[in-house]
PDB file of C-alpha atoms in Angstrom:
ATOM      1  CA  UNK A   1     120.845 302.525 124.873  1.00 51.00           C
ATOM      2  CA  UNK A   2     117.758 303.600 126.667  1.00 53.00           C
ATOM      3  CA  UNK A   3     116.836 306.474 124.568  1.00 51.00           C
ATOM      4  CA  UNK A   4     118.521 305.697 121.199  1.00 64.00           C
ATOM      5  CA  UNK A   5     115.844 306.641 118.466  1.00 90.00           C
ATOM      6  CA  UNK A   6     113.908 304.080 117.033  1.00 93.00           C
ATOM      7  CA  UNK A   7     115.209 304.302 113.407  1.00 94.00           C
ATOM      8  CA  UNK A   8     118.737 303.858 115.320  1.00 94.00           C
ATOM      9  CA  UNK A   9     117.548 300.336 116.612  1.00 95.00           C
ATOM     10  CA  UNK A  10     116.372 299.070 113.537  1.00 94.00           C
ATOM     11  CA  UNK A  11     120.215 299.551 112.463  1.00 95.00           C
ATOM     12  CA  UNK A  12     121.709 297.619 114.556  1.00 95.00           C
ATOM     13  CA  UNK A  13     119.114 295.234 114.634  1.00 95.00           C
ATOM     14  CA  UNK A  14     120.181 294.311 111.364  1.00 94.00           C
ATOM     15  CA  UNK A  15     124.390 294.488 111.961  1.00 92.00           C
ATOM     16  CA  UNK A  16     126.392 293.058 109.892  1.00 90.00           C
ATOM     17  CA  UNK A  17     129.057 290.639 113.184  1.00 89.00           C
ATOM     18  CA  UNK A  18     125.480 290.772 114.702  1.00 95.00           C
ATOM     19  CA  UNK A  19     125.212 287.263 116.422  1.00 96.00           C
ATOM     20  CA  UNK A  20     122.789 284.701 113.979  1.00 96.00           C
ATOM     21  CA  UNK A  21     120.475 282.364 115.079  1.00 97.00           C
ATOM     22  CA  UNK A  22     123.838 279.464 114.802  1.00 97.00           C
ATOM     23  CA  UNK A  23     125.845 281.094 116.823  1.00 97.00           C
ATOM     24  CA  UNK A  24     123.029 280.681 119.738  1.00 97.00           C
ATOM     25  CA  UNK A  25     122.788 277.236 118.895  1.00 97.00           C
ATOM     26  CA  UNK A  26     126.532 276.607 118.934  1.00 97.00           C
ATOM     27  CA  UNK A  27     126.691 278.208 122.300  1.00 97.00           C
ATOM     28  CA  UNK A  28     123.226 277.264 124.386  1.00 97.00           C
ATOM     29  CA  UNK A  29     122.394 274.100 122.972  1.00 98.00           C
ATOM     30  CA  UNK A  30     124.801 270.688 123.335  1.00 97.00           C
ATOM     31  CA  UNK A  31     124.522 267.640 121.020  1.00 96.00           C
ATOM     32  CA  UNK A  32     122.214 269.538 118.724  1.00 97.00           C
ATOM     33  CA  UNK A  33     121.449 267.611 115.348  1.00 97.00           C
ATOM     34  CA  UNK A  34     120.153 269.706 112.507  1.00 97.00           C
ATOM     35  CA  UNK A  35     116.925 268.566 111.364  1.00 97.00           C
ATOM     36  CA  UNK A  36     116.097 268.666 107.673  1.00 97.00           C
ATOM     37  CA  UNK A  37     113.318 269.349 105.457  1.00 94.00           C
ATOM     38  CA  UNK A  38     109.102 269.690 105.114  1.00 94.00           C
ATOM     39  CA  UNK A  39     108.411 266.185 104.075  1.00 93.00           C
ATOM     40  CA  UNK A  40     105.972 268.385 101.282  1.00 92.00           C
ATOM     41  CA  UNK A  41     108.733 269.991  99.446  1.00 94.00           C
ATOM     42  CA  UNK A  42     111.977 270.829  99.859  1.00 93.00           C
ATOM     43  CA  UNK A  43     114.700 271.559 102.917  1.00 95.00           C
ATOM     44  CA  UNK A  44     114.778 275.411 104.194  1.00 95.00           C
ATOM     45  CA  UNK A  45     118.184 276.384 104.728  1.00 96.00           C
ATOM     46  CA  UNK A  46     116.500 279.697 106.551  1.00 97.00           C
ATOM     47  CA  UNK A  47     115.043 278.582 108.892  1.00 98.00           C
ATOM     48  CA  UNK A  48     117.190 276.526 111.163  1.00 98.00           C
ATOM     49  CA  UNK A  49     115.934 273.234 113.701  1.00 97.00           C
ATOM     50  CA  UNK A  50     117.023 270.414 115.417  1.00 98.00           C
ATOM     51  CA  UNK A  51     116.932 268.839 118.920  1.00 98.00           C
ATOM     52  CA  UNK A  52     119.311 269.999 121.472  1.00 97.00           C
ATOM     53  CA  UNK A  53     120.127 269.727 124.897  1.00 98.00           C
ATOM     54  CA  UNK A  54     120.105 273.179 127.274  1.00 97.00           C
ATOM     55  CA  UNK A  55     121.873 271.340 130.395  1.00 96.00           C
ATOM     56  CA  UNK A  56     120.208 268.619 131.096  1.00 95.00           C
ATOM     57  CA  UNK A  57     116.936 269.205 129.204  1.00 96.00           C
ATOM     58  CA  UNK A  58     115.861 268.252 125.806  1.00 97.00           C
ATOM     59  CA  UNK A  59     115.007 270.744 124.022  1.00 98.00           C
ATOM     60  CA  UNK A  60     113.429 271.470 119.929  1.00 98.00           C
ATOM     61  CA  UNK A  61     115.845 274.708 118.574  1.00 98.00           C
ATOM     62  CA  UNK A  62     114.848 276.068 115.673  1.00 98.00           C
ATOM     63  CA  UNK A  63     115.940 279.723 114.291  1.00 97.00           C
ATOM     64  CA  UNK A  64     115.261 282.035 111.528  1.00 98.00           C
ATOM     65  CA  UNK A  65     119.794 282.138 109.149  1.00 97.00           C
ATOM     66  CA  UNK A  66     120.770 284.950 107.805  1.00 95.00           C
ATOM     67  CA  UNK A  67     124.123 283.857 107.752  1.00 92.00           C
ATOM     68  CA  UNK A  68     126.898 286.304 108.165  1.00 91.00           C
ATOM     69  CA  UNK A  69     128.685 286.556 105.099  1.00 91.00           C
ATOM     70  CA  UNK A  70     127.972 286.955 100.952  1.00 92.00           C
ATOM     71  CA  UNK A  71     127.499 283.542  99.576  1.00 94.00           C
ATOM     72  CA  UNK A  72     125.940 282.419 103.518  1.00 93.00           C
ATOM     73  CA  UNK A  73     123.604 285.048 103.572  1.00 94.00           C
ATOM     74  CA  UNK A  74     122.259 283.894  99.435  1.00 95.00           C
ATOM     75  CA  UNK A  75     122.305 280.330 100.722  1.00 95.00           C
ATOM     76  CA  UNK A  76     119.700 281.504 103.241  1.00 96.00           C
ATOM     77  CA  UNK A  77     118.042 283.621 101.509  1.00 93.00           C
ATOM     78  CA  UNK A  78     118.851 286.364 103.866  1.00 94.00           C
ATOM     79  CA  UNK A  79     116.396 284.777 106.563  1.00 95.00           C
ATOM     80  CA  UNK A  80     113.498 285.304 103.749  1.00 95.00           C
ATOM     81  CA  UNK A  81     111.807 281.222 104.903  1.00 97.00           C
ATOM     82  CA  UNK A  82     110.233 279.958 102.463  1.00 97.00           C
ATOM     83  CA  UNK A  83     106.626 278.332 103.373  1.00 97.00           C
ATOM     84  CA  UNK A  84     108.729 274.585 103.772  1.00 97.00           C
ATOM     85  CA  UNK A  85     110.914 277.530 105.975  1.00 97.00           C
ATOM     86  CA  UNK A  86     107.782 276.781 108.161  1.00 97.00           C
ATOM     87  CA  UNK A  87     106.213 274.111 107.071  1.00 97.00           C
ATOM     88  CA  UNK A  88     109.457 272.299 108.967  1.00 98.00           C
ATOM     89  CA  UNK A  89     109.464 274.830 112.541  1.00 98.00           C
ATOM     90  CA  UNK A  90     106.112 273.557 112.472  1.00 98.00           C
ATOM     91  CA  UNK A  91     107.308 269.994 111.756  1.00 98.00           C
ATOM     92  CA  UNK A  92     109.558 269.494 114.835  1.00 98.00           C
ATOM     93  CA  UNK A  93     107.407 270.898 116.912  1.00 98.00           C
ATOM     94  CA  UNK A  94     104.574 268.505 116.397  1.00 98.00           C
ATOM     95  CA  UNK A  95     107.665 266.382 116.534  1.00 97.00           C
ATOM     96  CA  UNK A  96     108.579 268.392 120.299  1.00 98.00           C
ATOM     97  CA  UNK A  97     104.839 267.868 120.990  1.00 97.00           C
ATOM     98  CA  UNK A  98     105.139 264.406 120.848  1.00 97.00           C
ATOM     99  CA  UNK A  99     108.105 263.490 123.035  1.00 97.00           C
ATOM    100  CA  UNK A 100     107.263 266.412 125.251  1.00 96.00           C
ATOM    101  CA  UNK A 101     110.729 268.731 124.659  1.00 97.00           C
ATOM    102  CA  UNK A 102     110.160 272.120 125.374  1.00 98.00           C
ATOM    103  CA  UNK A 103     110.445 274.733 122.159  1.00 98.00           C
ATOM    104  CA  UNK A 104     113.046 277.814 122.046  1.00 98.00           C
ATOM    105  CA  UNK A 105     112.714 279.840 119.019  1.00 98.00           C
ATOM    106  CA  UNK A 106     115.737 282.324 117.689  1.00 98.00           C
ATOM    107  CA  UNK A 107     114.183 284.580 115.560  1.00 98.00           C
ATOM    108  CA  UNK A 108     115.003 286.827 113.613  1.00 96.00           C
ATOM    109  CA  UNK A 109     113.954 288.380 109.102  1.00 95.00           C
ATOM    110  CA  UNK A 110     112.732 291.146 107.944  1.00 93.00           C
ATOM    111  CA  UNK A 111     109.377 289.601 106.413  1.00 93.00           C
ATOM    112  CA  UNK A 112     108.368 285.253 104.839  1.00 96.00           C
ATOM    113  CA  UNK A 113     110.194 285.570 101.134  1.00 95.00           C
ATOM    114  CA  UNK A 114     107.377 287.025  98.944  1.00 91.00           C
ATOM    115  CA  UNK A 115     108.164 285.819  95.889  1.00 94.00           C
ATOM    116  CA  UNK A 116     105.977 283.900  93.580  1.00 96.00           C
ATOM    117  CA  UNK A 117     107.279 280.948  94.167  1.00 95.00           C
ATOM    118  CA  UNK A 118     106.360 281.890  97.698  1.00 95.00           C
ATOM    119  CA  UNK A 119     103.123 282.459  97.821  1.00 95.00           C
ATOM    120  CA  UNK A 120     102.132 279.356  94.536  1.00 96.00           C
ATOM    121  CA  UNK A 121     103.106 277.393  98.484  1.00 95.00           C
ATOM    122  CA  UNK A 122     101.552 278.159  99.964  1.00 95.00           C
ATOM    123  CA  UNK A 123     103.219 281.751 101.556  1.00 96.00           C
ATOM    124  CA  UNK A 124      99.575 283.069 103.590  1.00 95.00           C
ATOM    125  CA  UNK A 125      98.742 278.679 104.837  1.00 96.00           C
ATOM    126  CA  UNK A 126     101.980 277.583 105.622  1.00 97.00           C
ATOM    127  CA  UNK A 127     102.552 280.939 108.425  1.00 97.00           C
ATOM    128  CA  UNK A 128      98.425 280.489 109.333  1.00 97.00           C
ATOM    129  CA  UNK A 129      98.603 277.418 110.126  1.00 97.00           C
ATOM    130  CA  UNK A 130     101.469 277.695 112.370  1.00 97.00           C
ATOM    131  CA  UNK A 131      99.668 280.649 114.453  1.00 97.00           C
ATOM    132  CA  UNK A 132      97.094 277.885 115.290  1.00 96.00           C
ATOM    133  CA  UNK A 133      99.445 275.340 115.912  1.00 97.00           C
ATOM    134  CA  UNK A 134     101.487 277.209 117.819  1.00 97.00           C
ATOM    135  CA  UNK A 135      98.307 278.512 120.527  1.00 96.00           C
ATOM    136  CA  UNK A 136      97.225 274.858 121.568  1.00 96.00           C
ATOM    137  CA  UNK A 137     101.080 273.349 121.565  1.00 97.00           C
ATOM    138  CA  UNK A 138     100.781 271.149 124.254  1.00 97.00           C
ATOM    139  CA  UNK A 139     104.409 272.074 125.517  1.00 98.00           C
ATOM    140  CA  UNK A 140     105.835 275.446 126.303  1.00 98.00           C
ATOM    141  CA  UNK A 141     107.337 277.701 123.637  1.00 98.00           C
ATOM    142  CA  UNK A 142     110.072 280.494 124.740  1.00 98.00           C
ATOM    143  CA  UNK A 143     110.516 283.115 121.803  1.00 98.00           C
ATOM    144  CA  UNK A 144     113.503 285.105 121.191  1.00 98.00           C
ATOM    145  CA  UNK A 145     113.819 287.821 119.236  1.00 98.00           C
ATOM    146  CA  UNK A 146     117.331 288.477 118.315  1.00 97.00           C
ATOM    147  CA  UNK A 147     117.128 290.791 115.349  1.00 96.00           C
ATOM    148  CA  UNK A 148     114.995 291.587 113.608  1.00 95.00           C
ATOM    149  CA  UNK A 149     111.281 290.118 114.106  1.00 94.00           C
ATOM    150  CA  UNK A 150     109.440 291.276 110.634  1.00 91.00           C
ATOM    151  CA  UNK A 151     105.595 291.147 110.159  1.00 90.00           C
ATOM    152  CA  UNK A 152     103.558 287.713 109.847  1.00 93.00           C
ATOM    153  CA  UNK A 153     107.178 285.823 109.123  1.00 94.00           C
ATOM    154  CA  UNK A 154     108.079 286.211 112.580  1.00 96.00           C
ATOM    155  CA  UNK A 155     104.961 285.829 114.219  1.00 96.00           C
ATOM    156  CA  UNK A 156     104.578 282.622 113.085  1.00 97.00           C
ATOM    157  CA  UNK A 157     107.722 281.008 115.321  1.00 97.00           C
ATOM    158  CA  UNK A 158     106.561 283.809 118.517  1.00 96.00           C
ATOM    159  CA  UNK A 159     102.789 282.862 118.891  1.00 96.00           C
ATOM    160  CA  UNK A 160     104.807 281.630 122.654  1.00 97.00           C
ATOM    161  CA  UNK A 161     105.054 281.058 126.034  1.00 97.00           C
ATOM    162  CA  UNK A 162     107.521 283.588 126.788  1.00 97.00           C
ATOM    163  CA  UNK A 163     109.239 286.211 123.961  1.00 97.00           C
ATOM    164  CA  UNK A 164     112.071 287.705 124.897  1.00 98.00           C
ATOM    165  CA  UNK A 165     113.534 290.186 123.289  1.00 97.00           C
ATOM    166  CA  UNK A 166     117.506 292.163 122.185  1.00 97.00           C
ATOM    167  CA  UNK A 167     118.049 295.295 123.707  1.00 96.00           C
ATOM    168  CA  UNK A 168     118.510 296.242 120.328  1.00 96.00           C
ATOM    169  CA  UNK A 169     115.906 293.347 118.409  1.00 97.00           C
ATOM    170  CA  UNK A 170     113.368 295.815 116.597  1.00 96.00           C
ATOM    171  CA  UNK A 171     109.407 293.708 116.022  1.00 96.00           C
ATOM    172  CA  UNK A 172     107.236 295.112 113.532  1.00 95.00           C
ATOM    173  CA  UNK A 173     104.017 294.049 111.443  1.00 93.00           C
ATOM    174  CA  UNK A 174     106.620 296.279 108.474  1.00 91.00           C
ATOM    175  CA  UNK A 175     109.976 297.176 108.736  1.00 92.00           C
ATOM    176  CA  UNK A 176     110.084 301.649 108.292  1.00 93.00           C
ATOM    177  CA  UNK A 177     111.116 301.503 104.671  1.00 93.00           C
ATOM    178  CA  UNK A 178     107.582 299.921 103.847  1.00 92.00           C
ATOM    179  CA  UNK A 179     105.907 301.400 106.412  1.00 94.00           C
ATOM    180  CA  UNK A 180     107.122 304.928 105.127  1.00 94.00           C
ATOM    181  CA  UNK A 181     107.346 303.784 100.804  1.00 94.00           C
ATOM    182  CA  UNK A 182     102.790 302.923 102.587  1.00 94.00           C
ATOM    183  CA  UNK A 183     102.290 306.111 103.754  1.00 93.00           C
ATOM    184  CA  UNK A 184     104.321 308.918 102.257  1.00 94.00           C
ATOM    185  CA  UNK A 185     105.298 307.104  98.605  1.00 93.00           C
ATOM    186  CA  UNK A 186     109.137 308.095 100.270  1.00 92.00           C
ATOM    187  CA  UNK A 187     111.148 305.462 101.491  1.00 91.00           C
ATOM    188  CA  UNK A 188     113.137 308.252 103.190  1.00 92.00           C
ATOM    189  CA  UNK A 189     111.219 309.243 105.685  1.00 93.00           C
ATOM    190  CA  UNK A 190     111.804 305.891 107.099  1.00 93.00           C
ATOM    191  CA  UNK A 191     113.304 307.369 110.344  1.00 93.00           C
ATOM    192  CA  UNK A 192     109.302 308.984 110.730  1.00 93.00           C
ATOM    193  CA  UNK A 193     108.059 305.686 111.042  1.00 93.00           C
ATOM    194  CA  UNK A 194     110.445 303.996 113.050  1.00 94.00           C
ATOM    195  CA  UNK A 195     109.155 306.222 115.745  1.00 93.00           C
ATOM    196  CA  UNK A 196     105.674 305.919 115.196  1.00 92.00           C
ATOM    197  CA  UNK A 197     105.853 301.829 114.683  1.00 94.00           C
ATOM    198  CA  UNK A 198     106.689 300.807 118.150  1.00 91.00           C
ATOM    199  CA  UNK A 199     109.479 298.921 117.419  1.00 95.00           C
ATOM    200  CA  UNK A 200     111.857 298.773 120.100  1.00 95.00           C
ATOM    201  CA  UNK A 201     111.910 296.071 123.042  1.00 96.00           C
ATOM    202  CA  UNK A 202     110.825 298.589 124.953  1.00 95.00           C
ATOM    203  CA  UNK A 203     107.366 299.466 123.365  1.00 94.00           C
ATOM    204  CA  UNK A 204     106.902 296.223 123.368  1.00 94.00           C
ATOM    205  CA  UNK A 205     108.010 295.432 126.563  1.00 94.00           C
ATOM    206  CA  UNK A 206     105.364 298.292 127.510  1.00 92.00           C
ATOM    207  CA  UNK A 207     102.167 296.896 125.111  1.00 91.00           C
ATOM    208  CA  UNK A 208     102.748 293.168 126.722  1.00 92.00           C
ATOM    209  CA  UNK A 209     104.729 291.718 123.322  1.00 95.00           C
ATOM    210  CA  UNK A 210     107.232 290.384 125.485  1.00 95.00           C
ATOM    211  CA  UNK A 211     107.253 289.595 129.317  1.00 95.00           C
ATOM    212  CA  UNK A 212     111.959 290.080 128.917  1.00 96.00           C
ATOM    213  CA  UNK A 213     114.674 292.185 127.228  1.00 97.00           C
ATOM    214  CA  UNK A 214     118.367 291.291 127.163  1.00 96.00           C
ATOM    215  CA  UNK A 215     120.807 294.282 127.306  1.00 96.00           C
ATOM    216  CA  UNK A 216     123.519 293.953 125.188  1.00 94.00           C
ATOM    217  CA  UNK A 217     126.239 294.520 126.899  1.00 92.00           C
ATOM    218  CA  UNK A 218     128.633 291.473 126.866  1.00 93.00           C
ATOM    219  CA  UNK A 219     125.862 290.367 123.428  1.00 95.00           C
ATOM    220  CA  UNK A 220     128.415 288.147 121.569  1.00 91.00           C
ATOM    221  CA  UNK A 221     130.629 287.388 124.508  1.00 95.00           C
ATOM    222  CA  UNK A 222     130.647 284.048 126.702  1.00 96.00           C
ATOM    223  CA  UNK A 223     128.728 285.530 129.985  1.00 97.00           C
ATOM    224  CA  UNK A 224     125.995 286.678 127.832  1.00 97.00           C
ATOM    225  CA  UNK A 225     126.079 283.387 126.461  1.00 97.00           C
ATOM    226  CA  UNK A 226     125.928 281.784 130.136  1.00 97.00           C
ATOM    227  CA  UNK A 227     123.031 284.172 131.921  1.00 97.00           C
ATOM    228  CA  UNK A 228     121.170 283.316 128.336  1.00 97.00           C
ATOM    229  CA  UNK A 229     121.207 279.986 129.315  1.00 97.00           C
ATOM    230  CA  UNK A 230     120.788 280.316 132.208  1.00 97.00           C
ATOM    231  CA  UNK A 231     117.805 282.393 132.283  1.00 97.00           C
ATOM    232  CA  UNK A 232     116.817 280.038 129.198  1.00 98.00           C
ATOM    233  CA  UNK A 233     117.159 276.784 131.443  1.00 97.00           C
ATOM    234  CA  UNK A 234     114.758 278.977 134.757  1.00 97.00           C
ATOM    235  CA  UNK A 235     112.172 279.682 132.497  1.00 97.00           C
ATOM    236  CA  UNK A 236     111.394 276.630 130.866  1.00 97.00           C
ATOM    237  CA  UNK A 237     111.719 275.073 134.386  1.00 96.00           C
ATOM    238  CA  UNK A 238     108.829 277.087 135.393  1.00 97.00           C
ATOM    239  CA  UNK A 239     106.924 276.593 132.716  1.00 97.00           C
ATOM    240  CA  UNK A 240     107.797 272.546 132.044  1.00 97.00           C
ATOM    241  CA  UNK A 241     105.326 271.972 136.031  1.00 97.00           C
ATOM    242  CA  UNK A 242     102.897 274.149 134.634  1.00 97.00           C
ATOM    243  CA  UNK A 243      99.461 271.592 134.219  1.00 97.00           C
ATOM    244  CA  UNK A 244      98.898 271.861 130.371  1.00 96.00           C
ATOM    245  CA  UNK A 245      95.484 272.662 130.559  1.00 97.00           C
ATOM    246  CA  UNK A 246      97.231 275.792 133.041  1.00 97.00           C
ATOM    247  CA  UNK A 247      99.847 276.340 130.221  1.00 98.00           C
ATOM    248  CA  UNK A 248      97.237 276.416 127.370  1.00 97.00           C
ATOM    249  CA  UNK A 249      94.989 278.701 129.096  1.00 97.00           C
ATOM    250  CA  UNK A 250      98.083 281.744 130.193  1.00 97.00           C
ATOM    251  CA  UNK A 251      99.130 280.910 126.234  1.00 97.00           C
ATOM    252  CA  UNK A 252      95.755 282.421 126.124  1.00 96.00           C
ATOM    253  CA  UNK A 253      94.937 285.087 127.472  1.00 95.00           C
ATOM    254  CA  UNK A 254      98.864 285.764 127.348  1.00 95.00           C
ATOM    255  CA  UNK A 255      97.246 286.859 123.366  1.00 94.00           C
ATOM    256  CA  UNK A 256      94.200 287.898 124.550  1.00 92.00           C
ATOM    257  CA  UNK A 257      95.842 290.510 126.940  1.00 89.00           C
ATOM    258  CA  UNK A 258      97.764 292.082 123.901  1.00 88.00           C
ATOM    259  CA  UNK A 259      95.761 295.459 122.522  1.00 77.00           C
ATOM    260  CA  UNK A 260      92.761 295.865 125.056  1.00 69.00           C
ATOM    261  CA  UNK A 261      91.734 298.707 125.965  1.00 67.00           C
ATOM    262  CA  UNK A 262      90.873 300.131 129.230  1.00 66.00           C
ATOM    263  CA  UNK A 263      88.150 302.686 129.417  1.00 67.00           C
ATOM    264  CA  UNK A 264      88.950 303.859 132.813  1.00 65.00           C
ATOM    265  CA  UNK A 265      92.427 303.995 132.608  1.00 54.00           C
TER     266      UNK A 265
END
């Protein structure tokens, strides 16, 4: 897909039939037990999470789920989490920290839900709490962008030690349509906006926002999941060997490097 235009990548990231978080969970992890609720308000179906095994490594797994059919998508709120979804994710991450389990996150959202109820229940605070707590989480975190990575709604599960992106995933502060509507009052210029947003996996790798691009040649096939499972297992094994203070220092420095300006360069 090298050379594919940015807005074509956006379309591919949103395409029907693309594997969702539940597909990854079912193929990569064994004995997965889903856990529910944020212990404050409700259970958000847009965020799934629980405990499972990555080979012989116990892990906490969290994913934003869009669903497939029209009914499932409505049930999952089209992958737009409410505050309780982010609070559930944080509860599971803190539980993982307590028991020394690494965390794997799958991100696929156009953004956090922006309804009145979500704002009344503290959407912005919930996202901010996740960012704050994830930066100091004392266990390794690997986040994989499998489709759309939209704004703070995606970042709330991606303040990680390693961020990987599928080849046709996108990661952006705003959707191309939203950007075009703000800048030019014309959502039809979304393709033009996409080129300027630097939202492709290659852009993210170049800018230091992501560490690895996952090829999609065999996406959805057994060989694809086997290779991804092996890569995740190896990465977590490496991170789990790091002393806690080194892990946290490297995570902090990772985010400090993003956007750093080198005047000589």
